[in-house]
Amino acid sequence: MNKKTFLYLIPLVLVFIIGMIFANSFVPSGSNSGNSATGTILSGEKLKFAQSIGGQAPDFSLEGIDGETISLDDYRGKNVVLFFNEGGMCYPACWEQIAALGNDKRFNTGDVVAFSIVVDTKNEWKRIVSQVPQLSNAKILFDTKKSVSSAYDVLSLPSSMHKGSNPGHTYFVIDKNGIIRYVLDDPNMGIKNDKLASEIEKLE
């Protein structure tokens, strides 16, 4: 390659590089289907976990594993259980609790619904569910931006294995009016269905 050709190619290469940088900066957030960051707080201030009982549960919008967008306020008139957990990395404890909530009829009635909120991507959990049929009934929501986990103050509790970054094993029971009536952070990461069901019975 002679010097004249080399000097001619330099501006073309620079234009190409700048063009690629420009194009990548405007990729739509949902273009990588199943892996886009999701999680929006719609109303309410951030909670202080220790003082959250009796307060209004912040409304949020999260994508579910079936692709449907779920808002907490859509479930006014039902008692809601939220189970915040680390997700895929928390095997087997979180997987077992997610499956237990999904398969327990006490948390899937006309009056009660249970959601497991993870910080993984939808594609990751579709792969997990395809390999673990026991998880197929679980209502899994994706908080990949961790905005909902942050608003519910579950990122730095004792159960978290990565404090400040990921939730651990934390529950909220929210009544039909959207009021938080019971909370539990469980560093032992056990299955708490019976305890959660007993707290819901107190609301009836």
mmCIF file of C-alpha atoms in Angstrom:
data_model
loop_
_atom_site.group_PDB
_atom_site.id
_atom_site.type_symbol
_atom_site.label_atom_id
_atom_site.label_comp_id
_atom_site.label_asym_id
_atom_site.label_seq_id
_atom_site.Cartn_x
_atom_site.Cartn_y
_atom_site.Cartn_z
ATOM 1 C CA MET A 1 0.000 0.000 0.000
ATOM 2 C CA ASN A 2 1.499 3.321 -1.023
ATOM 3 C CA LYS A 3 1.431 6.431 1.125
ATOM 4 C CA LYS A 4 -1.276 8.128 -0.952
ATOM 5 C CA THR A 5 -3.688 5.187 -0.570
ATOM 6 C CA PHE A 6 -2.973 4.957 3.167
ATOM 7 C CA LEU A 7 -3.774 8.634 3.692
ATOM 8 C CA TYR A 8 -6.998 8.174 1.697
ATOM 9 C CA LEU A 9 -8.149 5.278 3.897
ATOM 10 C CA ILE A 10 -7.606 7.019 7.237
ATOM 11 C CA PRO A 11 -10.692 9.320 7.038
ATOM 12 C CA LEU A 12 -12.868 6.406 5.822
ATOM 13 C CA VAL A 13 -11.868 4.281 8.807
ATOM 14 C CA LEU A 14 -12.526 7.176 11.181
ATOM 15 C CA VAL A 15 -15.979 7.769 9.662
ATOM 16 C CA PHE A 16 -16.771 4.058 10.063
ATOM 17 C CA ILE A 17 -15.715 3.983 13.730
ATOM 18 C CA ILE A 18 -17.635 7.149 14.581
ATOM 19 C CA GLY A 19 -20.695 5.758 12.785
ATOM 20 C CA MET A 20 -20.577 2.536 14.788
ATOM 21 C CA ILE A 21 -20.300 4.427 18.079
ATOM 22 C CA PHE A 22 -23.225 6.663 17.117
ATOM 23 C CA ALA A 23 -25.397 3.720 16.063
ATOM 24 C CA ASN A 24 -24.735 1.740 19.246
ATOM 25 C CA SER A 25 -25.627 4.696 21.436
ATOM 26 C CA PHE A 26 -29.151 4.705 19.997
ATOM 27 C CA VAL A 27 -29.989 0.998 20.183
ATOM 28 C CA PRO A 28 -33.518 0.739 21.688
ATOM 29 C CA SER A 29 -33.501 -0.707 25.184
ATOM 30 C CA GLY A 30 -35.909 -3.456 24.206
ATOM 31 C CA SER A 31 -34.057 -4.579 21.081
ATOM 32 C CA ASN A 32 -32.390 -7.473 22.899
ATOM 33 C CA SER A 33 -35.618 -9.296 23.591
ATOM 34 C CA GLY A 34 -35.707 -10.920 27.005
ATOM 35 C CA ASN A 35 -32.527 -9.242 28.202
ATOM 36 C CA SER A 36 -33.515 -5.569 28.377
ATOM 37 C CA ALA A 37 -33.367 -3.888 31.763
ATOM 38 C CA THR A 38 -36.798 -3.586 33.299
ATOM 39 C CA GLY A 39 -38.292 -2.161 36.452
ATOM 40 C CA THR A 40 -40.140 1.067 37.103
ATOM 41 C CA ILE A 41 -41.425 2.608 40.313
ATOM 42 C CA LEU A 42 -44.752 4.265 39.514
ATOM 43 C CA SER A 43 -45.643 5.861 42.826
ATOM 44 C CA GLY A 44 -44.643 6.087 46.449
ATOM 45 C CA GLU A 45 -41.394 6.930 48.138
ATOM 46 C CA LYS A 46 -38.642 4.464 48.901
ATOM 47 C CA LEU A 47 -39.259 2.380 51.977
ATOM 48 C CA LYS A 48 -37.187 1.867 55.053
ATOM 49 C CA PHE A 49 -37.567 -1.876 55.535
ATOM 50 C CA ALA A 50 -37.593 -1.725 59.329
ATOM 51 C CA GLN A 51 -40.405 0.858 59.332
ATOM 52 C CA SER A 52 -42.391 -0.401 56.352
ATOM 53 C CA ILE A 53 -45.276 -2.165 58.121
ATOM 54 C CA GLY A 54 -48.402 -0.029 57.948
ATOM 55 C CA GLY A 55 -47.112 2.003 55.021
ATOM 56 C CA GLN A 56 -48.306 2.136 51.451
ATOM 57 C CA ALA A 57 -46.497 -0.312 49.196
ATOM 58 C CA PRO A 58 -44.826 1.570 46.331
ATOM 59 C CA ASP A 59 -46.505 0.803 43.040
ATOM 60 C CA PHE A 60 -44.266 -0.616 40.345
ATOM 61 C CA SER A 61 -44.260 -1.967 36.821
ATOM 62 C CA LEU A 62 -42.272 -5.113 35.978
ATOM 63 C CA GLU A 63 -42.270 -7.560 33.105
ATOM 64 C CA GLY A 64 -43.397 -11.100 33.881
ATOM 65 C CA ILE A 65 -41.999 -14.318 32.496
ATOM 66 C CA ASP A 66 -44.956 -14.546 30.096
ATOM 67 C CA GLY A 67 -44.106 -11.108 28.691
ATOM 68 C CA GLU A 68 -47.011 -9.349 30.412
ATOM 69 C CA THR A 69 -46.294 -6.086 32.227
ATOM 70 C CA ILE A 70 -47.430 -6.299 35.849
ATOM 71 C CA SER A 71 -48.258 -3.317 38.053
ATOM 72 C CA LEU A 72 -48.887 -3.743 41.753
ATOM 73 C CA ASP A 73 -51.940 -1.490 41.621
ATOM 74 C CA ASP A 74 -53.522 -3.897 39.128
ATOM 75 C CA TYR A 75 -53.941 -6.244 42.093
ATOM 76 C CA ARG A 76 -55.802 -3.910 44.430
ATOM 77 C CA GLY A 77 -58.545 -6.007 45.987
ATOM 78 C CA LYS A 78 -56.174 -8.951 46.424
ATOM 79 C CA ASN A 79 -53.653 -9.811 49.094
ATOM 80 C CA VAL A 80 -50.221 -9.854 47.488
ATOM 81 C CA VAL A 81 -47.036 -11.639 48.515
ATOM 82 C CA LEU A 82 -43.767 -10.299 47.110
ATOM 83 C CA PHE A 83 -40.705 -12.500 47.385
ATOM 84 C CA PHE A 84 -37.500 -10.588 46.571
ATOM 85 C CA ASN A 85 -34.524 -12.817 45.876
ATOM 86 C CA GLU A 86 -31.255 -13.027 44.012
ATOM 87 C CA GLY A 87 -32.658 -15.469 41.486
ATOM 88 C CA GLY A 88 -30.575 -17.792 39.353
ATOM 89 C CA MET A 89 -27.415 -17.542 41.477
ATOM 90 C CA CYS A 90 -29.345 -18.462 44.626
ATOM 91 C CA TYR A 91 -29.623 -22.187 43.999
ATOM 92 C CA PRO A 92 -31.244 -24.179 45.475
ATOM 93 C CA ALA A 93 -32.837 -22.063 48.222
ATOM 94 C CA CYS A 94 -34.451 -19.340 46.108
ATOM 95 C CA TRP A 95 -35.481 -21.770 43.390
ATOM 96 C CA GLU A 96 -37.200 -23.961 45.969
ATOM 97 C CA GLN A 97 -39.107 -21.023 47.473
ATOM 98 C CA ILE A 98 -40.124 -19.724 44.035
ATOM 99 C CA ALA A 99 -41.430 -23.176 43.111
ATOM 100 C CA ALA A 100 -43.183 -23.563 46.474
ATOM 101 C CA LEU A 101 -45.076 -20.282 46.040
ATOM 102 C CA GLY A 102 -46.032 -21.151 42.481
ATOM 103 C CA ASN A 103 -47.372 -24.593 43.350
ATOM 104 C CA ASP A 104 -49.149 -23.738 46.614
ATOM 105 C CA LYS A 105 -52.854 -23.162 45.977
ATOM 106 C CA ARG A 106 -53.045 -20.854 49.013
ATOM 107 C CA PHE A 107 -51.111 -18.245 47.015
ATOM 108 C CA ASN A 108 -53.024 -18.653 43.775
ATOM 109 C CA THR A 109 -56.656 -17.849 44.557
ATOM 110 C CA GLY A 110 -59.160 -15.174 43.716
ATOM 111 C CA ASP A 111 -57.996 -13.267 46.787
ATOM 112 C CA VAL A 112 -54.261 -13.995 46.950
ATOM 113 C CA VAL A 113 -51.395 -13.791 44.469
ATOM 114 C CA ALA A 114 -47.653 -14.338 44.998
ATOM 115 C CA PHE A 115 -44.891 -12.865 42.853
ATOM 116 C CA SER A 116 -41.213 -13.793 42.931
ATOM 117 C CA ILE A 117 -39.063 -10.806 41.968
ATOM 118 C CA VAL A 118 -35.608 -11.585 40.586
ATOM 119 C CA VAL A 119 -32.797 -9.429 39.213
ATOM 120 C CA ASP A 120 -31.963 -11.775 36.321
ATOM 121 C CA THR A 121 -33.086 -11.519 32.705
ATOM 122 C CA LYS A 122 -36.207 -13.128 31.318
ATOM 123 C CA ASN A 123 -34.209 -15.275 28.900
ATOM 124 C CA GLU A 124 -32.200 -16.722 31.764
ATOM 125 C CA TRP A 125 -35.319 -17.747 33.657
ATOM 126 C CA LYS A 126 -37.023 -19.151 30.589
ATOM 127 C CA ARG A 127 -34.016 -21.442 30.244
ATOM 128 C CA ILE A 128 -34.162 -22.381 33.939
ATOM 129 C CA VAL A 129 -37.906 -23.077 33.863
ATOM 130 C CA SER A 130 -37.532 -25.200 30.741
ATOM 131 C CA GLN A 131 -35.108 -27.405 32.684
ATOM 132 C CA VAL A 132 -36.996 -27.379 36.018
ATOM 133 C CA PRO A 133 -40.720 -28.038 35.410
ATOM 134 C CA GLN A 134 -41.518 -27.458 39.098
ATOM 135 C CA LEU A 135 -40.995 -23.738 38.431
ATOM 136 C CA SER A 136 -43.499 -23.533 35.585
ATOM 137 C CA ASN A 137 -46.370 -22.267 37.781
ATOM 138 C CA ALA A 138 -44.337 -19.504 39.397
ATOM 139 C CA LYS A 139 -45.200 -15.867 38.752
ATOM 140 C CA ILE A 140 -41.723 -14.453 38.167
ATOM 141 C CA LEU A 141 -41.084 -10.730 37.638
ATOM 142 C CA PHE A 142 -37.858 -9.185 36.371
ATOM 143 C CA ASP A 143 -36.251 -6.269 38.199
ATOM 144 C CA THR A 144 -33.040 -6.161 36.174
ATOM 145 C CA LYS A 145 -32.476 -2.460 36.903
ATOM 146 C CA LYS A 146 -33.019 -3.227 40.619
ATOM 147 C CA SER A 147 -35.138 -0.095 40.936
ATOM 148 C CA VAL A 148 -37.990 -1.937 42.657
ATOM 149 C CA SER A 149 -35.626 -3.855 44.934
ATOM 150 C CA SER A 150 -34.033 -0.551 45.869
ATOM 151 C CA ALA A 151 -37.382 1.148 46.530
ATOM 152 C CA TYR A 152 -38.375 -1.724 48.819
ATOM 153 C CA ASP A 153 -35.003 -1.459 50.622
ATOM 154 C CA VAL A 154 -34.062 -5.131 50.208
ATOM 155 C CA LEU A 155 -30.540 -4.793 48.790
ATOM 156 C CA SER A 156 -28.625 -4.497 52.072
ATOM 157 C CA LEU A 157 -30.539 -6.714 54.476
ATOM 158 C CA PRO A 158 -28.950 -9.582 56.453
ATOM 159 C CA SER A 159 -30.121 -12.234 53.961
ATOM 160 C CA SER A 160 -28.275 -10.634 51.049
ATOM 161 C CA MET A 161 -25.150 -12.494 49.976
ATOM 162 C CA HIS A 162 -24.041 -9.427 48.001
ATOM 163 C CA LYS A 163 -25.016 -6.511 50.220
ATOM 164 C CA GLY A 164 -25.808 -3.320 48.384
ATOM 165 C CA SER A 165 -26.016 -5.120 45.050
ATOM 166 C CA ASN A 166 -28.630 -7.883 45.182
ATOM 167 C CA PRO A 167 -31.578 -8.910 47.332
ATOM 168 C CA GLY A 168 -31.337 -12.078 49.376
ATOM 169 C CA HIS A 169 -34.507 -13.750 50.684
ATOM 170 C CA THR A 170 -37.132 -11.167 51.676
ATOM 171 C CA TYR A 171 -40.935 -11.185 51.834
ATOM 172 C CA PHE A 172 -43.714 -8.603 51.926
ATOM 173 C CA VAL A 173 -47.401 -9.283 52.545
ATOM 174 C CA ILE A 174 -49.540 -6.465 51.137
ATOM 175 C CA ASP A 175 -53.253 -6.234 51.863
ATOM 176 C CA LYS A 176 -56.120 -5.529 49.481
ATOM 177 C CA ASN A 177 -55.707 -1.776 49.979
ATOM 178 C CA GLY A 178 -52.020 -1.792 49.117
ATOM 179 C CA ILE A 179 -50.835 -1.528 52.744
ATOM 180 C CA ILE A 180 -47.813 -3.526 53.890
ATOM 181 C CA ARG A 181 -48.958 -5.744 56.730
ATOM 182 C CA TYR A 182 -46.048 -8.134 57.233
ATOM 183 C CA VAL A 183 -42.371 -8.289 56.279
ATOM 184 C CA LEU A 184 -39.708 -10.949 56.767
ATOM 185 C CA ASP A 185 -36.054 -11.085 55.861
ATOM 186 C CA ASP A 186 -34.785 -14.648 56.153
ATOM 187 C CA PRO A 187 -31.005 -15.189 56.217
ATOM 188 C CA ASN A 188 -31.670 -18.933 56.684
ATOM 189 C CA MET A 189 -33.447 -18.977 53.321
ATOM 190 C CA GLY A 190 -36.116 -21.483 54.272
ATOM 191 C CA ILE A 191 -39.508 -22.095 52.683
ATOM 192 C CA LYS A 192 -41.945 -19.808 54.521
ATOM 193 C CA ASN A 193 -45.283 -20.688 52.929
ATOM 194 C CA ASP A 194 -46.990 -21.638 56.186
ATOM 195 C CA LYS A 195 -45.907 -18.450 57.938
ATOM 196 C CA LEU A 196 -46.967 -16.292 54.983
ATOM 197 C CA ALA A 197 -50.332 -18.070 54.752
ATOM 198 C CA SER A 198 -50.955 -17.528 58.478
ATOM 199 C CA GLU A 199 -50.237 -13.808 58.117
ATOM 200 C CA ILE A 200 -52.650 -13.571 55.199
ATOM 201 C CA GLU A 201 -55.355 -15.338 57.236
ATOM 202 C CA LYS A 202 -55.094 -12.526 59.781
ATOM 203 C CA LEU A 203 -56.146 -10.056 57.086
ATOM 204 C CA GLU A 204 -59.418 -11.784 56.285
#
